[in-house]
XYZ file of C-alpha atoms in Angstrom:
366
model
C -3.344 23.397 2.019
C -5.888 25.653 3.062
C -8.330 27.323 0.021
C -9.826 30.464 0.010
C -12.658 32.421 -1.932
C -11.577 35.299 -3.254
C -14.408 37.378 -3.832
C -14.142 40.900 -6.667
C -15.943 43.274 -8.057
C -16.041 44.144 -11.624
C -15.713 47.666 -12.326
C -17.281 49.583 -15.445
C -19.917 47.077 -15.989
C -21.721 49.006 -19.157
C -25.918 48.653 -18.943
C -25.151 46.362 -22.353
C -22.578 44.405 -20.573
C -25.225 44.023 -17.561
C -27.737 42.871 -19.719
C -26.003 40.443 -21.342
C -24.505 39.091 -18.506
C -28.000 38.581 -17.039
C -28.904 36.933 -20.575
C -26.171 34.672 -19.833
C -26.755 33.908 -16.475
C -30.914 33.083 -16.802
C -29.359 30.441 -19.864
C -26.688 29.140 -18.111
C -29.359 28.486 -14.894
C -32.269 26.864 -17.968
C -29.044 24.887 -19.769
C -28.237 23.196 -16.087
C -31.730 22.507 -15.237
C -32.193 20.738 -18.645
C -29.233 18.711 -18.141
C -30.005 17.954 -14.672
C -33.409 16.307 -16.500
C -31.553 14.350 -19.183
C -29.616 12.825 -17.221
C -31.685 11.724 -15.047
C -33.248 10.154 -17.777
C -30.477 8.507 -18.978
C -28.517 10.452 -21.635
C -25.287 11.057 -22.378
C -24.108 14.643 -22.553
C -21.766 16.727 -24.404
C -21.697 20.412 -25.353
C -22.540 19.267 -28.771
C -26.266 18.264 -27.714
C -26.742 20.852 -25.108
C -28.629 23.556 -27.248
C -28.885 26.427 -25.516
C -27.012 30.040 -26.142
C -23.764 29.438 -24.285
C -19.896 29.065 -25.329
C -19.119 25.294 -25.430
C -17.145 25.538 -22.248
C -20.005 27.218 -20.436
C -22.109 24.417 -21.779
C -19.322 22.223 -20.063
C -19.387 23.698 -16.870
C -23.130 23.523 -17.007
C -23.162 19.800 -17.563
C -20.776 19.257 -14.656
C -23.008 21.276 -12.611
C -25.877 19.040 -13.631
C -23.745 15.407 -12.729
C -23.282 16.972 -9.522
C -26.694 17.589 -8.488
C -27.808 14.246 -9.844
C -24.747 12.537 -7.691
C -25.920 14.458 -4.907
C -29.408 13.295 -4.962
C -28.429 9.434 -5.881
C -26.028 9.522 -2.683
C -28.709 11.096 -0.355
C -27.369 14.670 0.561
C -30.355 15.869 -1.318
C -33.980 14.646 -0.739
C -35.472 16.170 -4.530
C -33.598 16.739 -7.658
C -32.842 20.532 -7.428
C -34.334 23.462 -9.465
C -31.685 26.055 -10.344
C -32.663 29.542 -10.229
C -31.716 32.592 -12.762
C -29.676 33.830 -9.934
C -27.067 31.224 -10.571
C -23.341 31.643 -10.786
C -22.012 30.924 -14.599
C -18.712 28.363 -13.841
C -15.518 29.299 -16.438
C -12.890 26.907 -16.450
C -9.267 27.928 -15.673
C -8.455 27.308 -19.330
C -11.143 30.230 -20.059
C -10.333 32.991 -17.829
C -6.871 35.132 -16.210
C -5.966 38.605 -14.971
C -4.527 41.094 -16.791
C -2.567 44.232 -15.533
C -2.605 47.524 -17.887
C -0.914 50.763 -17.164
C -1.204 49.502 -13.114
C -4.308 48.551 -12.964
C -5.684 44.691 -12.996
C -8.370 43.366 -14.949
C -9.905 39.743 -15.576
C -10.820 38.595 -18.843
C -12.659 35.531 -19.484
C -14.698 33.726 -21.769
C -18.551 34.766 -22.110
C -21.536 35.375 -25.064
C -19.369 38.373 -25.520
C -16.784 36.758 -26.562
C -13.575 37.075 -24.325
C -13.734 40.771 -22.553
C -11.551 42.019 -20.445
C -13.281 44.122 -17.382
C -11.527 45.931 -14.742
C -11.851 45.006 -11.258
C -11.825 47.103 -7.454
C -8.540 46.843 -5.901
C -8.704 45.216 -2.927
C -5.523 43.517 -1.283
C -6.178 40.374 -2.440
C -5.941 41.271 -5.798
C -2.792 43.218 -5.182
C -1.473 39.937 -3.673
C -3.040 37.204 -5.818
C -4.114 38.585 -9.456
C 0.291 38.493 -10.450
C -0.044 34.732 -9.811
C -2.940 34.534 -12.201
C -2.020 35.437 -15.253
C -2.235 33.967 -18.894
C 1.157 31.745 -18.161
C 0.031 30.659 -14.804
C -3.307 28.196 -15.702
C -1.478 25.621 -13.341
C -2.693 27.999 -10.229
C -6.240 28.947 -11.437
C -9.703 26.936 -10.683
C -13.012 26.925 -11.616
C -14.254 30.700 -11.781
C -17.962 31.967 -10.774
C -19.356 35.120 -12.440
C -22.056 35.972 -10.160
C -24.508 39.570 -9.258
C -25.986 41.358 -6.725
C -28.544 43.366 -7.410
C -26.122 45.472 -10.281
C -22.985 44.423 -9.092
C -20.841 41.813 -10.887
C -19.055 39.969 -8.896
C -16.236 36.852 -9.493
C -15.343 34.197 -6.950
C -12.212 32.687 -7.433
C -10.512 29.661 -5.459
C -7.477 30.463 -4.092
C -4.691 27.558 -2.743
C -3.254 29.600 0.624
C -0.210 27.262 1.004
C 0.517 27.987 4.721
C -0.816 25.419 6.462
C 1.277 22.444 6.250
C 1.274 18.437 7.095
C 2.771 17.326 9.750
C 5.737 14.922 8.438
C 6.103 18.364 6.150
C 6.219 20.346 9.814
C 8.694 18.280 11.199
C 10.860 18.111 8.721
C 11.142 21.733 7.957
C 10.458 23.421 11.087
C 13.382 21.207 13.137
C 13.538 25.100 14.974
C 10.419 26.786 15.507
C 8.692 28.954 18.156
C 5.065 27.554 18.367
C 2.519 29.805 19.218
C -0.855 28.414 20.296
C -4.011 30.245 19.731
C -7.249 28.962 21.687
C -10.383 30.009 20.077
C -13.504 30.754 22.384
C -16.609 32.706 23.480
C -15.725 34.678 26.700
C -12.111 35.139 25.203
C -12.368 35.223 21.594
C -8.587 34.017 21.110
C -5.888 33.593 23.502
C -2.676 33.712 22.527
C 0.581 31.647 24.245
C 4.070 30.987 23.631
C 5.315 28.862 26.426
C 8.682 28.892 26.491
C 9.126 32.980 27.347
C 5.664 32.713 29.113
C 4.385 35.873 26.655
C 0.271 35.536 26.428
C -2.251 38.087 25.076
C -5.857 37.940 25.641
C -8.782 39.092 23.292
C -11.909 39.665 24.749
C -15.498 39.176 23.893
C -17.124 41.536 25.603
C -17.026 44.045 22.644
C -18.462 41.855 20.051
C -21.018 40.874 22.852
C -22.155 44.405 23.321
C -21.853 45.456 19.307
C -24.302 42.662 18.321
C -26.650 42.882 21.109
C -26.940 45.943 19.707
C -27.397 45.045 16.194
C -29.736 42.559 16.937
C -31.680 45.347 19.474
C -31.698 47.381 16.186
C -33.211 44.876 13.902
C -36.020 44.285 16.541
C -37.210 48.217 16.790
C -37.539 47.845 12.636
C -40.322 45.403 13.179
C -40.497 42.508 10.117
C -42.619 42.988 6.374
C -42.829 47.032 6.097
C -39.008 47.662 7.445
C -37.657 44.276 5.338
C -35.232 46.355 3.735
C -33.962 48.529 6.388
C -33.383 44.864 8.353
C -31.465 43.955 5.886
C -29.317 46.870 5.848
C -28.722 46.588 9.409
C -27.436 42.959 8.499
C -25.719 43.644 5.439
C -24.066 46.616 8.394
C -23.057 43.950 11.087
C -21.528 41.441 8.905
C -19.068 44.402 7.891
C -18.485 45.114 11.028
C -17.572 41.562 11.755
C -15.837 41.088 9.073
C -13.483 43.938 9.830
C -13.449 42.749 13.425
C -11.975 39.312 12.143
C -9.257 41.546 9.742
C -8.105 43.264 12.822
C -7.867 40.521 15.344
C -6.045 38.743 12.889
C -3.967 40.528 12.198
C -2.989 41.610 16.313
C -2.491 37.686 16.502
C -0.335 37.516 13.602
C 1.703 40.413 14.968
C 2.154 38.848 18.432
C 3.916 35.920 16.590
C 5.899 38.276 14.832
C 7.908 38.981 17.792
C 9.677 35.442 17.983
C 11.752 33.369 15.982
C 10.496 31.079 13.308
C 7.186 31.402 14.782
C 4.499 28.417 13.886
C 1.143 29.282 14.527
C -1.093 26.650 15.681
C -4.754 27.086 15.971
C -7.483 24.350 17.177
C -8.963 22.532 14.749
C -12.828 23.042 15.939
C -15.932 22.495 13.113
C -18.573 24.365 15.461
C -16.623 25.718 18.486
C -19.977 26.745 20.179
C -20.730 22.834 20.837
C -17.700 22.558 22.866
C -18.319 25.118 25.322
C -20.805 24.772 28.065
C -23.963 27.595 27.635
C -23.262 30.735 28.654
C -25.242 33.532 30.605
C -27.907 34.920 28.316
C -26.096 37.866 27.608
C -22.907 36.398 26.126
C -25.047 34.184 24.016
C -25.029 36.614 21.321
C -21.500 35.433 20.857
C -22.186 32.241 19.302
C -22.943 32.613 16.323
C -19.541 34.603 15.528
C -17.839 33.754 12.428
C -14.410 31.529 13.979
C -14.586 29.907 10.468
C -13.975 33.291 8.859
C -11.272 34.610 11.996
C -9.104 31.239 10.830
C -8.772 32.264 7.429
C -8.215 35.692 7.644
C -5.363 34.279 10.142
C -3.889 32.156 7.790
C -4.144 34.870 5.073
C -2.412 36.952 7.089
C 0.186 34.322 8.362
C 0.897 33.367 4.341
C 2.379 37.198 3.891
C 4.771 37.233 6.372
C 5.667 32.904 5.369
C 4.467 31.884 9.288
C 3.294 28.405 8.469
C 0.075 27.688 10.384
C -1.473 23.769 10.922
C -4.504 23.132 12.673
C -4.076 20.807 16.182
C -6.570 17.967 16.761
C -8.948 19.433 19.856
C -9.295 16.407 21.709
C -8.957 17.400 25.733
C -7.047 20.685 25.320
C -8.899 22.214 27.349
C -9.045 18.891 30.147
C -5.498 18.039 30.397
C -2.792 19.839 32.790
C -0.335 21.805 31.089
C 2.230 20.761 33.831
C 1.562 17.008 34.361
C -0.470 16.113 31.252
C -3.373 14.705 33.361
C -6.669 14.686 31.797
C -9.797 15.038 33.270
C -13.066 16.733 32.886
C -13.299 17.964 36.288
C -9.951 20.219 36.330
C -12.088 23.001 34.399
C -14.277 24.793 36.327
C -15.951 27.862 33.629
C -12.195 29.855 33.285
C -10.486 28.478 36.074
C -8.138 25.355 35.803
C -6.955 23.194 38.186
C -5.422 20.188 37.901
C -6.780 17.354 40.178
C -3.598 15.775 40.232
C -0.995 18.442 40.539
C -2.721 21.332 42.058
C -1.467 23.339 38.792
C -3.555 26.234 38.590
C -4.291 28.567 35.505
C -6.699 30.659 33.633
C -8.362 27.979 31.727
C -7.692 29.475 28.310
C -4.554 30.102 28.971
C -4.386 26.228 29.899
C -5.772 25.491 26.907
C -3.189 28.058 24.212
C -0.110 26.114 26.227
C -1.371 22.749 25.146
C -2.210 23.976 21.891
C 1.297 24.928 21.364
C 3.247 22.298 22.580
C 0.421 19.722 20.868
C 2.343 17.295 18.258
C -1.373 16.318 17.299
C -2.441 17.509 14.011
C -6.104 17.400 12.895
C -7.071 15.051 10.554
């Protein structure tokens, strides 16, 4: 089950609203640090001895908040107990917030000092897609909600369960007839796509996203540091667009390529940090690496979960080693994007190598 953050602007935010909300948000941040002290020290917590200016379920989520941080801190994964900023999301329980469509249009309404408002929201395709599933009736399929800001934009994230990636007893069992489609994830090629059986492969490059970010980052250099801070950031704020509509359209080219066969099952390699599997590039590729595969994945399974195309993640171990052919492993057959096997003599574009064992793998991640 793969989860998403679905990220959406409120709309019509009134200069009351957005002072209130800002209110709320500098309490919500005090109420969590507070907690975050008391127990520490050894009290027991309810929203009945939490006095600060928030909606008992706020003062809930707050006091969560605050057992996490402490839990954090006792198991190690933080060195200090943390200081919350004003800048702090306010949590609302599923119980306390759903969308709402009017005349066409959707809104969320949830629980705040306000009482519970309902604000419209920008119309993006997620909402189209998910916001029907989220209504009143549905509390089953809503999580914890964040009402968060930007300068003065309002903002909610909201989890979303994308239920196309499946387990592999689950895989078996319901995809006796498939077409698997293996997708290798890299640096030189940023995907390459293979479905064995017909032989059918498409390769994306990375030259372009080599060349755009070189010259983002050639951009960011000219505007010096302190006096052109915020013209670097817009330059940032610029490229991660860019990327981001990059991802959306190679995506959705990979999701299109499966659409051509039969029951197609995407499979993509399961890989936490894909840069620390591939050996250092030249200098000007490395501009490459720090390119958002964690965000290509899910906008590849988002885009998979329209059209039903299940998609499961395959372990990594020696795709990229072992012979397509005769299964022989070995660290040698690679050499940069040629492949050939030791054994065999098979010889392949290393990539492609790689998508054909990715397709036929039976080896899901764990």
């Amino acid at each position: 089950m793969a989860t998403k953050t679905m990220i959406v602007r409120l709309q019509d935010v009134t200069k009351k609203k957005h002072k209130l909300f800002v209110q709320e948000q500098t309490e919500f941040a005090a109420c969590v640090n507070d907690c975050v002290e008391r127990l520490h020290n050894g009290e027991k917590l309810s929203s009945k001895n939490v006095n600060f200016n928030l909606k008992s379920a706020i003062k809930n989520e707050a006091i969560r908040r605050a057992r996490k941080a402490i839990s954090d801190f006792k198991k190690g994964k933080a060195k200090t107990l943390p200081i919350f900023r004003n800048s702090l999301g306010v949590k609302i329980n599923n119980q306390n917030w759903n969308s709402i469509e009017k005349n066409g249009k959707w809104y969320i309404a949830f629980t705040s000092n306000l009482g519970k408002k309902s604000i419209p929201v920008v119309e993006s395709e997620d909402v189209k897609m998910y916001f029907p599933f989220l209504l009143k009736e549905n509390k089953e399929n809503r999580g914890t909600m964040e009402l968060f800001r930007k300068g003065r934009d309002w903002y909610i994230a909201i989890p979303i369960q994308v239920s196309s990636e499946l387990e592999f007893k689950e895989t078996m069992k319901d995809f006796v007839y498939y077409t698997p489609i293996g997708v290798d994830l890299g640096l030189r090629h940023l995907a390459v796509l293979s479905e064995p059986t017909s032989g059918k492969r498409q390769f994306f490059s990375g030259k372009e996203v080599g060349y755009k970010r070189r010259h983002f980052r050639s951009q960011r250099r000219s505007l010096g540091k302190k006096k052109a801070q915020r013209a670097i950031e817009r330059v940032g704020k610029k490229e991660s667009r860019w990327m981001k509509d990059y991802n959306r359209k190679l995506a959705k080219d990979i999701v299109d390529f499966a659409l051509q066969f039969d029951s197609p099952l995407i499979k993509l390699e399961q890989l936490d940090d894909i840069r620390s599997t591939c050996r250092s590039l030249k200098r000007v590729d490395r501009t490459i690496h720090s390119w958002s595969f964690y965000q290509l994945k899910q906008f590849i399974k988002e885009r998979a979960f329209k059209f039903n195309i299940p998609v499961v993640d395959i372990n990594p171990y020696k795709t990229s080693q072992t012979c397509f052919y005769c299964k022989h492993a070995d660290k040698g057959n690679r050499r940069k994007e040629i492949f050939k096997c030791k054994k065999c003599g098979y010889k392949n574009h290393a990539d492609l190598n790689a998508s054909n064992n990715i397709a036929t793998s039976t080896s899901l991640a764990v």
